[in-house]
Every structure is written in C-alpha cells, then in structure tokens.
C-alpha cells in the first residue's frame, strides 16, 4: 500500500454528478459514495493528501504536470476553467479548495505536455478574466479572450 502513497497520488469522492460530459457516478445511487485513487509516479512518498471533490480532469495516463497555486483572495476559477500561455489553452483548472487554517484558496491545475516544460522556477501565474482594456491618448483598446474565461475565469502564465 505504501507504494501507492506518492506525493502526486490523487484521491477523490465518486458521487453522482451532472456536467458538460453528461451524467457520471450513477452506480453510487445504489452503492453509496466512495473514494477513488489515482496512483502517483513521484519518487517521494506522502502521508497527507487533499481529498478532491471530483476526479482530476486529465486522464490517468495524461502527460503533463500538476501545479498547486495558493492565493489569499478567492477568485472566479471553476473546475474546467482554461490555463493559458500567451492566450493558447495548455491546460485546465482541476480543483479548488479553501484552507480554513491558512485562510488561503488552493487551485490545482493540470498543464498538458509538452507545455509542462514551460513551467520553471521563473514562471508567474495570474487570474485571467477574459477581458483586457487599455485607455490611452490613442483611444480605447479592448481585447477579449476565450468565451469560457468570461464566465468561469481562467489562469494565464508566462516566463519572466
């Protein structure tokens, strides 16, 4: 069992849910909710894990990297919201949770390969509302991103 308890192992609750992909977890209507596990690949073992409310959006064999962002302000970031690099979708927000002790929000992102190579120690993340505007002497410049970022928010990142 210890071999399953790696730093990147994920646990989530399986329950009935209705989403963009359809209805899932109907079997739990008869069996009750249960906890599912996705074994990690990390060399490091762990003893404490965050229990996710839903499965990771990336498939079990997806290539990429999971990143946890911490913020002292809650934002409009829903599960499935896009993760963008220079406006190009490279991943998704997998989960969000509030830590009562630290009073911080935690957002779990999955960045697909090969874009996971862009995540280095010199990368900066920020919430993306989907709208950017600039008012200058030349007039008003308005940029709109993904329609989904307008409704559910998103995260952008860049290397500094």
PDB file of C-alpha atoms in Angstrom:
ATOM      1  CA  UNK A   1       0.000   0.000   0.000  1.00  0.00           C
ATOM      2  CA  UNK A   2       2.868   2.405   0.765  1.00  0.00           C
ATOM      3  CA  UNK A   3       3.918   2.243  -2.899  1.00  0.00           C
ATOM      4  CA  UNK A   4       0.617   3.932  -3.828  1.00  0.00           C
ATOM      5  CA  UNK A   5       1.078   6.820  -1.398  1.00  0.00           C
ATOM      6  CA  UNK A   6       3.287   9.062  -3.521  1.00  0.00           C
ATOM      7  CA  UNK A   7       3.421  12.843  -3.385  1.00  0.00           C
ATOM      8  CA  UNK A   8       1.365  13.147  -6.603  1.00  0.00           C
ATOM      9  CA  UNK A   9      -1.244  10.481  -5.750  1.00  0.00           C
ATOM     10  CA  UNK A  10      -4.789  11.841  -6.065  1.00  0.00           C
ATOM     11  CA  UNK A  11      -7.878  10.860  -4.046  1.00  0.00           C
ATOM     12  CA  UNK A  12     -11.412  11.983  -4.888  1.00  0.00           C
ATOM     13  CA  UNK A  13     -15.004  11.293  -3.948  1.00  0.00           C
ATOM     14  CA  UNK A  14     -17.080   9.393  -6.506  1.00  0.00           C
ATOM     15  CA  UNK A  15     -20.700  10.537  -6.408  1.00  0.00           C
ATOM     16  CA  UNK A  16     -23.463  11.255  -8.929  1.00  0.00           C
ATOM     17  CA  UNK A  17     -22.765  14.420 -10.932  1.00  0.00           C
ATOM     18  CA  UNK A  18     -24.133  16.233 -13.957  1.00  0.00           C
ATOM     19  CA  UNK A  19     -21.610  18.130 -16.058  1.00  0.00           C
ATOM     20  CA  UNK A  20     -20.599  19.098 -19.576  1.00  0.00           C
ATOM     21  CA  UNK A  21     -19.635  15.476 -20.254  1.00  0.00           C
ATOM     22  CA  UNK A  22     -23.009  14.081 -19.143  1.00  0.00           C
ATOM     23  CA  UNK A  23     -24.094  12.197 -16.026  1.00  0.00           C
ATOM     24  CA  UNK A  24     -21.435  10.300 -14.077  1.00  0.00           C
ATOM     25  CA  UNK A  25     -21.337   8.203 -10.923  1.00  0.00           C
ATOM     26  CA  UNK A  26     -24.846   6.762 -11.229  1.00  0.00           C
ATOM     27  CA  UNK A  27     -23.685   3.494  -9.673  1.00  0.00           C
ATOM     28  CA  UNK A  28     -23.229   5.306  -6.367  1.00  0.00           C
ATOM     29  CA  UNK A  29     -27.003   5.707  -6.124  1.00  0.00           C
ATOM     30  CA  UNK A  30     -27.060   2.008  -5.204  1.00  0.00           C
ATOM     31  CA  UNK A  31     -23.656   1.520  -3.585  1.00  0.00           C
ATOM     32  CA  UNK A  32     -23.171   4.886  -1.894  1.00  0.00           C
ATOM     33  CA  UNK A  33     -20.317   7.305  -2.457  1.00  0.00           C
ATOM     34  CA  UNK A  34     -16.746   6.028  -2.269  1.00  0.00           C
ATOM     35  CA  UNK A  35     -13.172   7.254  -2.600  1.00  0.00           C
ATOM     36  CA  UNK A  36     -11.187   6.570  -5.767  1.00  0.00           C
ATOM     37  CA  UNK A  37      -7.403   6.750  -6.028  1.00  0.00           C
ATOM     38  CA  UNK A  38      -5.069   7.648  -8.894  1.00  0.00           C
ATOM     39  CA  UNK A  39      -1.578   6.353  -8.021  1.00  0.00           C
ATOM     40  CA  UNK A  40       1.202   8.861  -8.494  1.00  0.00           C
ATOM     41  CA  UNK A  41       4.549   8.485 -10.218  1.00  0.00           C
ATOM     42  CA  UNK A  42       6.646  10.597  -7.862  1.00  0.00           C
ATOM     43  CA  UNK A  43       9.657   9.104  -6.117  1.00  0.00           C
ATOM     44  CA  UNK A  44       8.639  10.932  -2.920  1.00  0.00           C
ATOM     45  CA  UNK A  45       6.163   9.342  -0.533  1.00  0.00           C
ATOM     46  CA  UNK A  46       3.489  11.280   1.359  1.00  0.00           C
ATOM     47  CA  UNK A  47       1.253  10.711   4.357  1.00  0.00           C
ATOM     48  CA  UNK A  48      -1.252  13.576   3.965  1.00  0.00           C
ATOM     49  CA  UNK A  49      -3.431  14.223   0.923  1.00  0.00           C
ATOM     50  CA  UNK A  50      -6.175  16.636  -0.079  1.00  0.00           C
ATOM     51  CA  UNK A  51      -9.421  14.844  -0.897  1.00  0.00           C
ATOM     52  CA  UNK A  52     -10.750  16.198  -4.194  1.00  0.00           C
ATOM     53  CA  UNK A  53     -14.469  16.672  -4.728  1.00  0.00           C
ATOM     54  CA  UNK A  54     -14.213  15.352  -8.278  1.00  0.00           C
ATOM     55  CA  UNK A  55     -11.732  13.350 -10.358  1.00  0.00           C
ATOM     56  CA  UNK A  56      -8.779  15.084 -11.987  1.00  0.00           C
ATOM     57  CA  UNK A  57      -9.756  16.386 -15.438  1.00  0.00           C
ATOM     58  CA  UNK A  58      -6.658  14.926 -17.067  1.00  0.00           C
ATOM     59  CA  UNK A  59      -6.822  11.218 -17.843  1.00  0.00           C
ATOM     60  CA  UNK A  60      -4.876   8.809 -15.686  1.00  0.00           C
ATOM     61  CA  UNK A  61      -2.164   8.401 -18.322  1.00  0.00           C
ATOM     62  CA  UNK A  62      -2.065  12.048 -19.464  1.00  0.00           C
ATOM     63  CA  UNK A  63       1.395  13.524 -19.861  1.00  0.00           C
ATOM     64  CA  UNK A  64       1.910  16.849 -18.133  1.00  0.00           C
ATOM     65  CA  UNK A  65       2.331  18.428 -14.716  1.00  0.00           C
ATOM     66  CA  UNK A  66       0.022  19.251 -11.819  1.00  0.00           C
ATOM     67  CA  UNK A  67       0.590  22.609 -10.160  1.00  0.00           C
ATOM     68  CA  UNK A  68      -0.960  23.935  -6.941  1.00  0.00           C
ATOM     69  CA  UNK A  69      -1.478  27.704  -6.759  1.00  0.00           C
ATOM     70  CA  UNK A  70      -2.188  29.417  -3.444  1.00  0.00           C
ATOM     71  CA  UNK A  71      -3.932  32.772  -3.095  1.00  0.00           C
ATOM     72  CA  UNK A  72      -5.158  34.812  -0.146  1.00  0.00           C
ATOM     73  CA  UNK A  73      -8.086  36.009  -2.280  1.00  0.00           C
ATOM     74  CA  UNK A  74     -10.835  33.838  -3.687  1.00  0.00           C
ATOM     75  CA  UNK A  75     -11.290  34.224  -7.403  1.00  0.00           C
ATOM     76  CA  UNK A  76     -13.718  33.098 -10.017  1.00  0.00           C
ATOM     77  CA  UNK A  77     -11.932  29.896 -11.006  1.00  0.00           C
ATOM     78  CA  UNK A  78     -14.170  26.940 -11.677  1.00  0.00           C
ATOM     79  CA  UNK A  79     -13.220  23.355 -12.374  1.00  0.00           C
ATOM     80  CA  UNK A  80     -12.516  23.046 -16.082  1.00  0.00           C
ATOM     81  CA  UNK A  81     -11.508  26.701 -16.494  1.00  0.00           C
ATOM     82  CA  UNK A  82      -8.680  27.128 -19.017  1.00  0.00           C
ATOM     83  CA  UNK A  83      -4.990  27.540 -18.228  1.00  0.00           C
ATOM     84  CA  UNK A  84      -3.485  29.786 -20.904  1.00  0.00           C
ATOM     85  CA  UNK A  85       0.017  30.565 -22.138  1.00  0.00           C
ATOM     86  CA  UNK A  86       0.061  33.640 -24.405  1.00  0.00           C
ATOM     87  CA  UNK A  87      -3.668  33.128 -24.986  1.00  0.00           C
ATOM     88  CA  UNK A  88      -3.287  29.485 -26.030  1.00  0.00           C
ATOM     89  CA  UNK A  89      -5.048  26.839 -23.914  1.00  0.00           C
ATOM     90  CA  UNK A  90      -2.433  24.495 -22.455  1.00  0.00           C
ATOM     91  CA  UNK A  91      -4.318  23.022 -19.504  1.00  0.00           C
ATOM     92  CA  UNK A  92      -7.265  23.216 -17.106  1.00  0.00           C
ATOM     93  CA  UNK A  93      -8.149  24.028 -13.516  1.00  0.00           C
ATOM     94  CA  UNK A  94      -8.797  20.640 -11.912  1.00  0.00           C
ATOM     95  CA  UNK A  95      -9.925  21.606  -8.417  1.00  0.00           C
ATOM     96  CA  UNK A  96     -10.184  24.426  -5.915  1.00  0.00           C
ATOM     97  CA  UNK A  97     -10.398  24.338  -2.140  1.00  0.00           C
ATOM     98  CA  UNK A  98     -10.289  26.718   0.810  1.00  0.00           C
ATOM     99  CA  UNK A  99      -7.876  26.034   3.676  1.00  0.00           C
ATOM    100  CA  UNK A 100      -9.510  27.262   6.883  1.00  0.00           C
ATOM    101  CA  UNK A 101      -6.267  27.280   8.893  1.00  0.00           C
ATOM    102  CA  UNK A 102      -4.235  29.395   6.479  1.00  0.00           C
ATOM    103  CA  UNK A 103      -7.314  31.187   5.069  1.00  0.00           C
ATOM    104  CA  UNK A 104      -5.983  30.621   1.570  1.00  0.00           C
ATOM    105  CA  UNK A 105      -7.506  29.303  -1.626  1.00  0.00           C
ATOM    106  CA  UNK A 106      -5.713  26.412  -3.322  1.00  0.00           C
ATOM    107  CA  UNK A 107      -6.157  25.791  -7.044  1.00  0.00           C
ATOM    108  CA  UNK A 108      -4.936  22.588  -8.680  1.00  0.00           C
ATOM    109  CA  UNK A 109      -4.012  22.999 -12.351  1.00  0.00           C
ATOM    110  CA  UNK A 110      -3.028  20.419 -14.932  1.00  0.00           C
ATOM    111  CA  UNK A 111      -0.749  21.616 -17.734  1.00  0.00           C
ATOM    112  CA  UNK A 112      -0.541  19.239 -20.684  1.00  0.00           C
ATOM    113  CA  UNK A 113       2.725  18.044 -22.210  1.00  0.00           C
ATOM    114  CA  UNK A 114       4.707  19.421 -23.983  1.00  0.00           C
ATOM    115  CA  UNK A 115       3.658  22.747 -22.402  1.00  0.00           C
ATOM    116  CA  UNK A 116       4.578  21.471 -18.941  1.00  0.00           C
ATOM    117  CA  UNK A 117       8.168  22.286 -19.928  1.00  0.00           C
ATOM    118  CA  UNK A 118       7.210  25.970 -19.777  1.00  0.00           C
ATOM    119  CA  UNK A 119       6.687  25.690 -16.014  1.00  0.00           C
ATOM    120  CA  UNK A 120      10.001  26.623 -14.432  1.00  0.00           C
ATOM    121  CA  UNK A 121      11.048  28.489 -11.314  1.00  0.00           C
ATOM    122  CA  UNK A 122      10.792  31.715 -13.351  1.00  0.00           C
ATOM    123  CA  UNK A 123       7.105  31.387 -14.214  1.00  0.00           C
ATOM    124  CA  UNK A 124       4.336  33.651 -12.903  1.00  0.00           C
ATOM    125  CA  UNK A 125       0.612  32.842 -12.809  1.00  0.00           C
ATOM    126  CA  UNK A 126      -2.349  35.233 -12.639  1.00  0.00           C
ATOM    127  CA  UNK A 127      -6.140  35.071 -12.864  1.00  0.00           C
ATOM    128  CA  UNK A 128      -7.483  35.880 -16.308  1.00  0.00           C
ATOM    129  CA  UNK A 129     -10.928  37.466 -16.552  1.00  0.00           C
ATOM    130  CA  UNK A 130     -11.125  37.133 -20.329  1.00  0.00           C
ATOM    131  CA  UNK A 131     -11.229  40.884 -20.931  1.00  0.00           C
ATOM    132  CA  UNK A 132      -8.356  43.354 -21.116  1.00  0.00           C
ATOM    133  CA  UNK A 133      -8.678  47.007 -21.985  1.00  0.00           C
ATOM    134  CA  UNK A 134      -6.335  49.951 -22.258  1.00  0.00           C
ATOM    135  CA  UNK A 135      -7.414  53.592 -22.342  1.00  0.00           C
ATOM    136  CA  UNK A 136      -4.732  55.889 -23.720  1.00  0.00           C
ATOM    137  CA  UNK A 137      -4.358  59.017 -25.848  1.00  0.00           C
ATOM    138  CA  UNK A 138      -4.865  56.804 -28.918  1.00  0.00           C
ATOM    139  CA  UNK A 139      -8.264  55.668 -27.645  1.00  0.00           C
ATOM    140  CA  UNK A 140      -9.720  52.547 -26.093  1.00  0.00           C
ATOM    141  CA  UNK A 141      -8.237  49.162 -26.932  1.00  0.00           C
ATOM    142  CA  UNK A 142     -10.316  46.130 -25.946  1.00  0.00           C
ATOM    143  CA  UNK A 143      -9.198  42.504 -26.121  1.00  0.00           C
ATOM    144  CA  UNK A 144     -11.447  39.543 -25.437  1.00  0.00           C
ATOM    145  CA  UNK A 145     -10.146  36.053 -24.800  1.00  0.00           C
ATOM    146  CA  UNK A 146     -11.934  32.721 -24.589  1.00  0.00           C
ATOM    147  CA  UNK A 147     -15.672  32.905 -24.012  1.00  0.00           C
ATOM    148  CA  UNK A 148     -15.246  30.371 -21.204  1.00  0.00           C
ATOM    149  CA  UNK A 149     -12.910  32.737 -19.321  1.00  0.00           C
ATOM    150  CA  UNK A 150     -15.642  35.379 -19.346  1.00  0.00           C
ATOM    151  CA  UNK A 151     -17.990  33.051 -17.455  1.00  0.00           C
ATOM    152  CA  UNK A 152     -15.733  30.850 -15.333  1.00  0.00           C
ATOM    153  CA  UNK A 153     -12.428  32.710 -15.236  1.00  0.00           C
ATOM    154  CA  UNK A 154      -9.103  31.214 -16.121  1.00  0.00           C
ATOM    155  CA  UNK A 155      -5.408  31.268 -15.319  1.00  0.00           C
ATOM    156  CA  UNK A 156      -2.656  32.656 -17.507  1.00  0.00           C
ATOM    157  CA  UNK A 157       1.071  32.252 -17.044  1.00  0.00           C
ATOM    158  CA  UNK A 158       4.295  33.436 -18.582  1.00  0.00           C
ATOM    159  CA  UNK A 159       8.019  33.089 -18.033  1.00  0.00           C
ATOM    160  CA  UNK A 160       9.608  36.224 -16.561  1.00  0.00           C
TER     161      UNK A 160
END
